[in-house]
Amino acid sequence: MKLFDTHAHLLDEAFDLDREAVIASLPEKGITKVMEACCDEAGIDRVAALVERVPFFYGSAGVHPHSADEWTNETGDHIRRALRRERMLAVGEIGLDYHYDFSPRDVQKRVLDEQLSLAKELRLPVILHDREAHGDMIDLLRAHKDGLQGVMHCFSGSYELAKECLDLGLYVAFGGALTFQNAVRPIDVVKRLPLDRLLIETDCPYMTPVPYRGQRNDPSFVRITLDRMAEVRGEDVGLLADALYRNALRVYNIAEEADA
Ligand code: NI
């Protein structure tokens, strides 16, 4: 069984002491591909360097809403340059976060708008982060619907919101939250969505699944979310894993033959 963690942050300081060992341990645990999601401008070159060094890693470049107020006139070109490199495949993670509001909301919206335009120009998928900002997020995505491709990561919204994402051409990704005791709504959504638009991810080092909550998350725990998704949907784990893997290749435009 091959697993693709479609959203991870191995460059987080939580991995500073054992990053190489964690990465080296992944293939034997069935994790054959990882998308390293970039969070801020300083991360763009770090992600590109990690991806260059580790052949089964892929990367994104972009500015997270938390860091939106660090956007400058040069940031767009910095992202463009990084995304010309091999296995640098998406603009992300980008979005709106009205839970923390680390950047002013008007700045978050402007920076998201710029990066959605950039993704369209480059014909690349986006990795989207939406926390308590559903209305503004959907409005902006609708304005960029033409050519929009990508994933709504760490999905925690309603079925109606998930449907909106599907109608916009997006995939919907679930992580450790699917295993939480109070996961009533995500479970309902996972049951009802079409198999060909689902993804799994860890968002490590955050969002550690049950029963490891409180510990650091890492890409190998994507298996726990897979098992839970199979249970919830009443599907065979192996068949589900195959389908999710193919979805991940498709959303990030990775050629199947590159996977031989
Ligand atoms: Ni993330």
XYZ file of N, CA and C and ligand atoms in Angstrom:
781
model
N 0.836 -1.205 0.000
C 0.000 0.000 0.000
C 0.870 1.255 0.000
N 0.554 2.156 -0.951
C 1.313 3.412 -1.038
C 0.452 4.556 -0.522
N 1.044 5.397 0.315
C 0.305 6.528 0.884
C 1.008 7.840 0.550
N 0.189 8.852 0.288
C 0.669 10.184 -0.070
C 0.141 11.132 0.998
N 1.034 11.669 1.825
C 0.609 12.705 2.778
C 0.547 14.012 1.993
N -0.680 14.481 1.725
C -0.853 15.608 0.804
C -0.655 16.974 1.452
N -0.283 16.995 2.749
C -0.040 18.297 3.406
C 0.756 18.072 4.688
N 2.019 18.487 4.668
C 2.875 18.288 5.835
C 3.802 19.483 6.001
N 4.325 19.626 7.214
C 5.285 20.705 7.504
C 6.498 20.102 8.218
N 7.312 19.354 7.471
C 8.511 18.764 8.071
C 9.543 19.819 8.416
N 9.407 21.008 7.836
C 10.361 22.075 8.151
C 10.012 22.791 9.453
N 8.900 22.428 10.057
C 8.541 23.027 11.347
C 9.632 22.715 12.373
N 9.805 23.642 13.308
C 10.863 23.456 14.318
C 10.636 22.215 15.184
N 9.415 21.690 15.189
C 9.141 20.469 15.958
C 9.975 19.290 15.453
N 10.512 19.406 14.216
C 11.334 18.327 13.648
C 12.829 18.673 13.656
N 13.205 19.761 14.300
C 14.599 20.202 14.221
C 15.600 19.161 14.735
N 15.197 18.384 15.727
C 16.163 17.449 16.331
C 16.295 16.132 15.574
N 15.259 15.762 14.813
C 15.307 14.436 14.167
C 14.690 14.417 12.771
N 14.710 15.571 12.088
C 14.053 15.671 10.776
C 14.526 14.582 9.809
N 15.854 14.407 9.702
C 16.385 13.451 8.720
C 15.944 12.030 9.048
N 15.932 11.694 10.330
C 15.526 10.342 10.730
C 14.045 10.110 10.426
N 13.212 11.111 10.694
C 11.778 10.964 10.405
C 11.576 10.768 8.907
N 12.222 11.606 8.101
C 12.060 11.505 6.645
C 12.548 10.139 6.144
N 13.691 9.709 6.661
C 14.267 8.430 6.210
C 13.382 7.246 6.580
N 12.581 7.397 7.640
C 11.757 6.271 8.107
C 10.445 6.135 7.324
N 10.117 7.122 6.508
C 8.773 7.136 5.898
C 8.541 6.046 4.845
N 9.473 5.847 3.884
C 9.179 4.848 2.847
C 8.869 3.462 3.412
N 9.588 3.031 4.438
C 9.327 1.698 4.981
C 7.973 1.622 5.697
N 7.400 2.781 6.002
C 6.053 2.808 6.598
C 4.985 3.034 5.528
N 5.388 2.960 4.278
C 4.415 3.059 3.186
C 4.150 4.472 2.711
N 4.819 5.460 3.306
C 4.609 6.841 2.884
C 5.572 7.107 1.728
N 5.061 7.040 0.514
C 5.957 7.130 -0.633
C 5.993 8.523 -1.254
N 5.051 9.393 -0.838
C 5.092 10.779 -1.310
C 4.579 11.712 -0.221
N 5.179 12.915 -0.180
C 4.784 13.936 0.799
C 4.773 15.292 0.110
N 3.704 16.068 0.352
C 3.670 17.463 -0.097
C 4.027 18.345 1.090
N 5.164 19.019 0.970
C 5.604 19.948 2.010
C 4.980 21.310 1.719
N 4.124 21.770 2.631
C 3.402 23.026 2.411
C 4.196 24.189 2.997
N 4.382 25.203 2.171
C 5.121 26.404 2.559
C 4.178 27.353 3.304
N 4.707 28.089 4.271
C 3.852 28.978 5.075
C 4.168 30.454 4.925
N 5.411 30.793 4.660
C 5.741 32.215 4.613
C 6.891 32.426 3.628
N 7.233 33.676 3.390
C 8.238 33.951 2.361
C 9.585 33.334 2.720
N 9.936 33.364 3.989
C 11.216 32.765 4.391
C 11.225 31.260 4.125
N 10.047 30.658 4.082
C 9.960 29.214 3.867
C 10.096 28.801 2.412
N 9.925 29.733 1.484
C 9.896 29.369 0.063
C 11.189 28.656 -0.346
N 12.331 29.254 -0.034
C 13.605 28.635 -0.442
C 13.943 27.406 0.399
N 13.455 27.399 1.628
C 13.697 26.219 2.485
C 12.930 25.015 1.940
N 11.671 25.241 1.537
C 10.885 24.144 0.964
C 11.548 23.662 -0.324
N 11.960 24.612 -1.174
C 12.588 24.231 -2.454
C 13.857 23.406 -2.211
N 14.617 23.779 -1.195
C 15.860 23.048 -0.898
C 15.560 21.643 -0.366
N 14.549 21.539 0.483
C 14.160 20.223 1.019
C 13.720 19.298 -0.119
N 12.888 19.840 -1.006
C 12.344 19.055 -2.112
C 13.461 18.612 -3.064
N 14.416 19.486 -3.278
C 15.535 19.136 -4.154
C 16.347 17.982 -3.574
N 16.412 17.966 -2.244
C 17.247 16.994 -1.536
C 16.547 15.640 -1.356
N 15.225 15.649 -1.202
C 14.492 14.411 -0.911
C 13.588 14.073 -2.101
N 13.946 13.007 -2.846
C 13.269 12.745 -4.123
C 11.776 12.448 -4.003
N 11.292 11.967 -2.861
C 9.852 11.663 -2.782
C 9.059 12.805 -2.149
N 9.696 13.948 -2.000
C 8.993 15.139 -1.510
C 8.632 16.063 -2.668
N 7.474 16.692 -2.511
C 7.007 17.724 -3.433
C 6.792 18.976 -2.595
N 6.732 20.133 -3.234
C 6.621 21.352 -2.434
C 5.673 22.374 -3.022
N 5.252 23.285 -2.143
C 4.467 24.434 -2.580
C 5.235 25.694 -2.220
N 4.794 26.810 -2.787
C 5.349 28.107 -2.420
C 4.185 29.081 -2.290
N 4.177 29.812 -1.184
C 3.096 30.759 -0.978
C 3.145 31.338 0.418
N 2.259 32.295 0.661
C 2.229 32.986 1.946
C 0.891 32.726 2.637
N 0.977 32.116 3.806
C -0.168 31.763 4.652
C -0.831 33.048 5.178
N -2.136 33.007 5.433
C -2.799 34.215 5.954
C -2.165 34.759 7.239
N -1.587 33.880 8.068
C -0.920 34.364 9.282
C 0.185 35.362 8.954
N 0.822 35.161 7.788
C 1.969 35.996 7.414
C 1.632 36.988 6.309
N 0.348 37.177 6.045
C -0.063 37.990 4.891
C 0.537 39.390 4.936
N 0.726 39.941 6.135
C 1.203 41.332 6.173
C 2.697 41.466 5.887
N 3.368 40.319 5.622
C 4.775 40.429 5.201
C 4.903 40.440 3.664
N 3.774 40.368 2.963
C 3.777 40.368 1.483
C 4.360 41.679 0.961
N 5.289 41.599 0.008
C 5.846 42.807 -0.607
C 5.670 42.731 -2.116
N 6.108 43.774 -2.818
C 6.022 43.793 -4.282
C 6.860 42.695 -4.928
N 7.821 42.157 -4.171
C 8.704 41.133 -4.749
C 8.255 39.704 -4.452
N 7.294 39.554 -3.536
C 6.939 38.199 -3.089
C 6.387 37.341 -4.234
N 5.571 37.937 -5.080
C 5.006 37.171 -6.199
C 6.090 36.583 -7.093
N 7.117 37.387 -7.387
C 8.210 36.887 -8.236
C 9.035 35.813 -7.532
N 9.155 35.945 -6.229
C 9.867 34.926 -5.439
C 9.141 33.578 -5.569
N 7.816 33.617 -5.461
C 7.002 32.399 -5.598
C 7.130 31.842 -7.022
N 7.012 32.723 -8.020
C 7.146 32.296 -9.418
C 8.466 31.557 -9.665
N 9.555 32.141 -9.173
C 10.874 31.519 -9.390
C 10.929 30.130 -8.751
N 10.439 30.026 -7.516
C 10.496 28.739 -6.809
C 9.682 27.678 -7.545
N 8.570 28.097 -8.138
C 7.673 27.127 -8.772
C 8.134 26.719 -10.169
N 9.260 27.269 -10.614
C 9.862 26.779 -11.853
C 10.732 25.564 -11.567
N 11.023 25.325 -10.291
C 11.923 24.219 -9.952
C 11.175 22.892 -9.980
N 11.949 21.820 -10.120
C 11.379 20.493 -10.208
C 10.642 20.116 -8.920
N 9.491 19.476 -9.075
C 8.657 18.988 -7.960
C 8.158 20.099 -7.035
N 8.222 21.326 -7.506
C 7.556 22.442 -6.805
C 6.260 22.694 -7.563
N 5.134 22.297 -6.969
C 3.943 22.034 -7.776
C 2.714 22.861 -7.475
N 2.704 23.646 -6.399
C 1.446 24.305 -6.023
C 1.708 25.658 -5.362
N 0.686 26.511 -5.423
C 0.724 27.783 -4.702
C 0.027 27.556 -3.362
N 0.769 27.649 -2.284
C 0.154 27.395 -0.971
C 1.174 27.452 0.145
N 0.728 27.350 1.445
C -0.686 27.363 1.618
C -1.174 28.781 1.799
N -2.308 29.062 1.154
C -2.839 30.415 1.102
C -4.274 30.396 1.619
N -4.772 31.533 2.039
C -6.155 31.512 2.485
C -6.505 32.638 3.425
N -7.487 32.334 4.281
C -7.984 33.307 5.252
C -8.092 32.627 6.601
N -7.655 33.323 7.644
C -7.778 32.786 9.000
C -8.321 33.871 9.914
N -9.639 33.805 10.158
C -10.298 34.796 11.006
C -10.407 34.304 12.447
N -9.813 33.134 12.709
C -9.762 32.650 14.091
C -8.654 33.380 14.835
N -7.463 33.392 14.232
C -6.318 34.049 14.871
C -6.173 35.509 14.466
N -6.573 35.843 13.223
C -6.461 37.226 12.752
C -5.050 37.803 12.963
N -4.012 37.001 12.667
C -2.630 37.482 12.852
C -2.298 38.610 11.877
N -2.958 38.625 10.715
C -2.839 39.748 9.781
C -4.230 40.354 9.638
N -4.302 41.664 9.372
C -5.617 42.294 9.192
C -6.395 41.613 8.058
N -7.706 41.545 8.220
C -8.510 40.791 7.256
C -8.440 41.363 5.848
N -8.387 42.670 5.704
C -8.314 43.228 4.345
C -6.989 42.851 3.685
N -5.921 42.761 4.485
C -4.616 42.337 3.941
C -4.674 40.854 3.565
N -5.256 40.031 4.420
C -5.402 38.601 4.113
C -6.127 38.411 2.782
N -7.202 39.174 2.592
C -7.997 39.013 1.368
C -7.211 39.450 0.130
N -6.475 40.561 0.260
C -5.707 41.057 -0.873
C -4.606 40.064 -1.265
N -3.922 39.528 -0.261
C -2.809 38.606 -0.520
C -3.327 37.272 -1.085
N -4.479 36.826 -0.605
C -5.088 35.619 -1.180
C -5.472 35.872 -2.631
N -6.086 37.017 -2.875
C -6.504 37.385 -4.230
C -5.302 37.376 -5.190
N -4.200 37.977 -4.752
C -2.979 38.012 -5.586
C -2.477 36.603 -5.890
N -2.516 35.745 -4.873
C -1.949 34.406 -5.058
C -2.881 33.518 -5.889
N -4.175 33.753 -5.816
C -5.107 33.022 -6.690
C -4.855 33.425 -8.144
N -4.593 34.707 -8.373
C -4.266 35.164 -9.732
C -2.962 34.540 -10.217
N -2.001 34.474 -9.319
C -0.697 33.898 -9.642
C -0.831 32.426 -10.037
N -1.631 31.680 -9.272
C -1.833 30.249 -9.564
C -2.467 30.082 -10.943
N -3.410 30.952 -11.249
C -4.074 30.873 -12.546
C -3.067 31.155 -13.663
N -2.256 32.200 -13.464
C -1.228 32.552 -14.446
C -0.279 31.375 -14.687
N 0.108 30.700 -13.607
C 1.072 29.602 -13.704
C 0.395 28.262 -14.030
N -0.937 28.249 -14.037
C -1.721 27.026 -14.243
C -1.344 25.951 -13.239
N -1.268 26.368 -11.997
C -0.915 25.431 -10.930
C -2.051 25.351 -9.909
N -2.122 24.225 -9.181
C -3.138 24.105 -8.137
C -2.798 24.962 -6.915
N -3.826 25.273 -6.143
C -3.647 26.006 -4.890
C -3.901 25.070 -3.710
N -3.242 25.361 -2.596
C -3.513 24.669 -1.329
C -4.141 25.711 -0.417
N -5.409 25.490 -0.072
C -6.198 26.521 0.610
C -6.397 26.233 2.092
N -6.281 27.299 2.869
C -6.510 27.252 4.316
C -7.669 28.199 4.616
N -8.713 27.699 5.254
C -9.898 28.509 5.574
C -10.298 28.231 7.012
N -10.092 29.219 7.872
C -10.543 29.031 9.249
C -11.483 30.166 9.620
N -12.728 29.798 9.833
C -13.768 30.742 10.255
C -13.886 31.922 9.301
N -13.694 31.652 8.023
C -13.744 32.718 7.023
C -14.506 32.248 5.780
N -15.446 31.312 5.974
C -16.074 30.614 4.839
C -16.684 31.572 3.814
N -17.412 32.586 4.279
C -18.119 33.487 3.357
C -17.169 34.223 2.432
N -16.176 34.890 3.016
C -15.205 35.637 2.205
C -14.393 34.696 1.323
N -14.083 33.510 1.851
C -13.301 32.533 1.081
C -14.058 32.125 -0.176
N -15.309 31.745 -0.012
C -16.088 31.295 -1.173
C -16.255 32.443 -2.181
N -16.480 33.663 -1.673
C -16.611 34.812 -2.589
C -15.356 34.973 -3.449
N -14.185 34.900 -2.794
C -12.929 35.077 -3.536
C -12.694 33.922 -4.514
N -13.001 32.700 -4.071
C -12.798 31.544 -4.958
C -13.712 31.633 -6.168
N -14.947 32.075 -5.939
C -15.882 32.219 -7.070
C -15.349 33.240 -8.071
N -14.743 34.304 -7.559
C -14.198 35.339 -8.446
C -13.039 34.788 -9.286
N -12.427 33.694 -8.801
C -11.286 33.089 -9.506
C -11.632 31.709 -10.056
N -12.893 31.438 -10.255
C -13.342 30.086 -10.598
C -12.698 29.560 -11.891
N -12.531 30.459 -12.879
C -11.957 30.025 -14.158
C -10.547 29.497 -13.969
N -10.344 28.230 -14.285
C -9.014 27.653 -14.185
C -8.598 27.268 -12.772
N -9.500 27.457 -11.820
C -9.153 27.125 -10.427
C -8.974 25.616 -10.264
N -7.893 25.213 -9.615
C -7.666 23.799 -9.277
C -6.948 23.767 -7.946
N -7.130 22.683 -7.209
C -6.416 22.589 -5.952
C -7.205 21.890 -4.867
N -6.826 22.171 -3.624
C -7.363 21.430 -2.490
C -7.726 22.375 -1.344
N -8.891 22.108 -0.744
C -9.253 22.767 0.509
C -8.719 21.861 1.610
N -7.662 22.326 2.270
C -6.956 21.447 3.197
C -7.584 21.504 4.580
N -7.386 20.431 5.344
C -7.863 20.344 6.732
C -9.343 20.748 6.818
N -10.161 20.104 6.017
C -11.549 20.537 5.916
C -12.313 20.252 7.210
N -13.042 21.283 7.663
C -13.796 21.108 8.916
C -15.206 21.683 8.785
N -15.588 22.062 7.568
C -16.872 22.736 7.391
C -18.034 21.775 7.198
N -19.144 22.326 6.771
C -20.376 21.567 6.574
C -20.360 20.869 5.217
N -21.342 19.983 5.034
C -21.496 19.328 3.733
C -21.781 20.362 2.641
N -22.569 21.371 2.976
C -22.910 22.400 1.993
C -21.647 23.130 1.518
N -20.766 23.448 2.464
C -19.518 24.115 2.104
C -18.636 23.192 1.249
N -18.600 21.910 1.614
C -17.819 20.942 0.832
C -18.352 20.879 -0.598
N -19.677 20.904 -0.732
C -20.294 20.893 -2.058
C -19.866 22.118 -2.869
N -19.821 23.280 -2.194
C -19.356 24.508 -2.858
C -17.941 24.297 -3.400
N -17.093 23.692 -2.574
C -15.705 23.439 -2.991
C -15.672 22.530 -4.221
N -16.485 21.468 -4.194
C -16.526 20.555 -5.343
C -16.992 21.292 -6.593
N -18.009 22.136 -6.426
C -18.536 22.884 -7.576
C -17.484 23.833 -8.150
N -16.559 24.280 -7.296
C -15.480 25.163 -7.748
C -14.312 24.357 -8.342
N -14.445 23.024 -8.356
C -13.424 22.175 -8.960
C -12.345 21.716 -7.993
N -12.569 21.951 -6.701
C -11.544 21.626 -5.710
C -11.687 20.210 -5.156
N -10.607 19.713 -4.584
C -10.600 18.495 -3.797
C -10.720 18.894 -2.323
N -11.130 17.955 -1.486
C -11.331 18.251 -0.075
C -10.491 17.268 0.748
N -9.603 17.806 1.594
C -8.660 16.956 2.331
C -9.012 16.883 3.819
N -8.861 15.678 4.356
C -9.135 15.434 5.773
C -7.884 14.906 6.462
N -7.751 15.318 7.732
C -6.602 14.884 8.517
C -7.025 14.267 9.828
N -6.155 14.402 10.828
C -6.361 13.762 12.128
C -7.688 14.087 12.791
N -8.273 15.241 12.459
C -9.526 15.639 13.107
C -10.638 14.617 12.863
N -10.481 13.833 11.791
C -11.491 12.810 11.480
C -11.551 11.729 12.564
N -10.472 11.612 13.332
C -10.417 10.567 14.367
C -10.852 11.089 15.737
N -11.103 12.387 15.838
C -11.434 12.947 17.151
C -12.818 12.473 17.595
N -12.990 12.427 18.908
C -14.243 11.969 19.502
C -15.456 12.772 19.014
N -15.234 14.090 18.840
C -16.359 14.972 18.495
C -16.471 15.225 16.992
N -15.953 14.291 16.193
C -15.857 14.522 14.743
C -17.157 14.226 14.006
N -18.282 14.612 14.564
C -19.576 14.270 13.963
C -19.710 14.857 12.560
N -19.409 16.157 12.435
C -19.614 16.815 11.145
C -18.644 16.332 10.067
N -17.319 16.281 10.356
C -16.423 15.756 9.312
C -16.776 14.338 8.881
N -17.257 13.527 9.819
C -17.626 12.150 9.456
C -18.809 12.158 8.500
N -19.781 13.018 8.789
C -20.940 13.139 7.901
C -20.486 13.568 6.502
N -19.561 14.528 6.439
C -19.094 15.034 5.148
C -18.331 13.942 4.387
N -17.428 13.249 5.094
C -16.622 12.195 4.460
C -17.499 11.081 3.885
N -18.583 10.765 4.580
C -19.511 9.726 4.096
C -20.169 10.119 2.791
N -20.445 11.413 2.628
C -21.299 11.852 1.524
C -20.537 12.344 0.300
N -19.237 12.602 0.422
C -18.507 13.151 -0.728
C -18.109 12.048 -1.701
N -18.023 12.394 -3.003
C -17.587 11.393 -3.985
C -16.119 11.019 -3.775
N -15.848 9.733 -3.955
C -14.504 9.205 -3.708
C -13.430 9.930 -4.522
N -13.759 10.376 -5.717
C -12.717 10.934 -6.587
C -12.321 12.372 -6.240
N -12.888 12.938 -5.142
C -12.483 14.283 -4.734
C -11.922 14.319 -3.317
N -11.711 13.153 -2.722
C -11.217 13.107 -1.339
C -9.698 12.990 -1.309
N -9.104 13.572 -0.268
C -7.668 13.430 -0.026
C -7.441 13.214 1.467
N -6.297 12.620 1.809
C -5.885 12.545 3.211
C -4.553 13.266 3.389
N -4.355 13.759 4.602
C -3.173 14.558 4.918
C -2.942 14.466 6.425
N -1.760 14.942 6.856
C -1.548 15.022 8.306
C -1.563 16.458 8.821
N -1.072 17.423 8.036
C -0.810 18.782 8.540
C 0.175 18.718 9.712
N 1.050 17.694 9.712
C 1.999 17.542 10.805
C 2.930 18.753 10.865
N 3.410 19.151 12.038
C 3.334 18.433 13.335
C 2.029 18.646 14.100
N 1.052 19.316 13.475
C -0.216 19.594 14.155
C -1.224 18.492 13.869
N -2.390 18.616 14.491
C -3.560 17.765 14.194
C -3.301 16.267 14.357
N -2.583 15.882 15.381
C -2.263 14.474 15.613
C -3.537 13.659 15.827
N -3.672 12.530 15.108
C -4.885 11.719 15.275
C -4.917 10.954 16.601
N -6.113 10.583 17.014
C -6.318 9.652 18.124
C -5.722 8.322 17.692
N -5.012 7.572 18.506
C -4.813 7.756 19.949
C -3.506 8.460 20.319
N -2.932 9.209 19.417
C -1.626 9.823 19.697
C -1.718 11.308 20.017
N -2.924 11.803 20.252
C -3.089 13.229 20.534
C -2.199 13.640 21.687
N -1.594 14.830 21.546
C -0.657 15.286 22.573
C 0.777 15.037 22.143
N 0.960 14.044 21.244
C 2.295 13.806 20.686
C 2.443 14.572 19.373
N 3.670 14.619 18.889
C 3.918 15.245 17.594
C 3.333 14.386 16.476
N 2.705 15.012 15.517
C 2.208 14.291 14.344
C 3.345 14.140 13.327
N 3.305 13.092 12.507
C 4.252 12.985 11.391
C 3.566 12.247 10.242
N 4.133 12.278 9.024
C 3.407 11.752 7.859
C 2.952 10.297 7.990
N 3.632 9.486 8.815
C 3.223 8.085 8.917
C 1.833 7.944 9.533
N 1.392 8.951 10.289
C 0.074 8.878 10.928
C -1.070 9.094 9.935
N -0.736 9.378 8.684
C -1.793 9.510 7.680
C -2.531 8.170 7.546
N -1.844 7.091 7.905
C -2.449 5.758 7.864
C -3.665 5.659 8.804
N -3.581 6.356 9.939
C -4.678 6.304 10.917
C -5.921 6.998 10.349
N -5.693 8.103 9.675
C -6.811 8.814 9.044
C -7.395 7.984 7.908
N -6.518 7.310 7.164
C -6.985 6.412 6.103
C -7.895 5.326 6.685
N -7.450 4.683 7.763
C -8.238 3.603 8.375
C -9.598 4.122 8.827
N -9.598 5.303 9.429
C -10.850 5.879 9.921
C -11.787 6.215 8.749
N -11.196 6.740 7.673
C -12.014 7.082 6.501
C -12.632 5.823 5.899
N -11.850 4.747 5.840
C -12.358 3.484 5.288
C -13.506 2.958 6.144
N -13.340 3.058 7.462
C -14.356 2.584 8.395
C -15.650 3.393 8.207
N -15.496 4.726 8.178
C -16.639 5.628 8.062
C -17.387 5.395 6.744
N -16.636 5.185 5.668
C -17.268 5.038 4.344
C -17.635 3.593 4.031
N -17.217 2.663 4.909
C -17.523 1.255 4.660
C -16.811 0.725 3.430
N -15.563 1.175 3.231
C -14.806 0.755 2.053
C -13.578 -0.052 2.463
N -13.105 -0.867 1.547
C -11.891 -1.627 1.754
C -10.690 -0.675 1.846
N -9.851 -0.854 2.866
C -8.743 0.073 3.103
C -7.793 0.141 1.900
N -7.489 -1.013 1.333
C -6.543 -1.048 0.212
C -7.078 -0.318 -1.019
N -8.361 -0.559 -1.312
C -8.962 0.096 -2.478
C -9.065 1.594 -2.254
N -9.433 1.976 -1.025
C -9.535 3.399 -0.701
C -8.156 4.060 -0.816
N -7.132 3.390 -0.293
C -5.774 3.936 -0.353
C -5.357 4.176 -1.808
N -5.664 3.206 -2.677
C -5.325 3.367 -4.108
C -6.016 4.580 -4.701
N -7.309 4.715 -4.403
C -8.083 5.822 -4.966
C -7.546 7.166 -4.465
N -7.248 7.247 -3.169
C -6.753 8.503 -2.590
C -5.389 8.864 -3.170
N -4.577 7.844 -3.409
C -3.248 8.071 -3.966
C -3.370 8.650 -5.375
N -4.278 8.068 -6.152
C -4.480 8.567 -7.517
C -5.047 9.980 -7.493
N -5.954 10.258 -6.533
C -6.497 11.619 -6.409
C -5.368 12.612 -6.144
N -4.443 12.235 -5.270
C -3.345 13.133 -4.905
C -2.446 13.410 -6.112
N -2.167 12.358 -6.899
C -1.363 12.559 -8.107
C -2.083 13.522 -9.049
N -3.401 13.354 -9.155
C -4.188 14.159 -10.084
C -4.231 15.616 -9.638
N -4.493 15.862 -8.346
C -4.656 17.243 -7.909
C -3.345 18.020 -8.036
N -2.224 17.341 -7.844
C -0.938 18.030 -7.943
C -0.292 17.863 -9.325
N -1.043 17.280 -10.264
C -0.554 17.118 -11.639
C 0.762 16.370 -11.716
N 0.847 15.262 -10.976
C 2.043 14.423 -11.012
C 1.767 13.281 -11.994
N 2.629 13.128 -12.979
C 2.426 12.082 -13.991
C 2.517 10.706 -13.337
N 1.576 9.838 -13.663
C 1.535 8.504 -13.056
C 2.835 7.738 -13.313
N 3.389 7.928 -14.540
C 4.580 7.150 -14.877
C 5.794 7.584 -14.035
N 5.743 8.811 -13.520
C 6.840 9.266 -12.657
C 6.835 8.496 -11.347
N 5.777 7.682 -11.156
C 5.589 7.010 -9.903
C 5.999 5.531 -9.971
N 6.545 5.106 -11.119
C 6.845 3.678 -11.333
C 7.907 3.182 -10.353
Ni -0.648 23.483 6.964
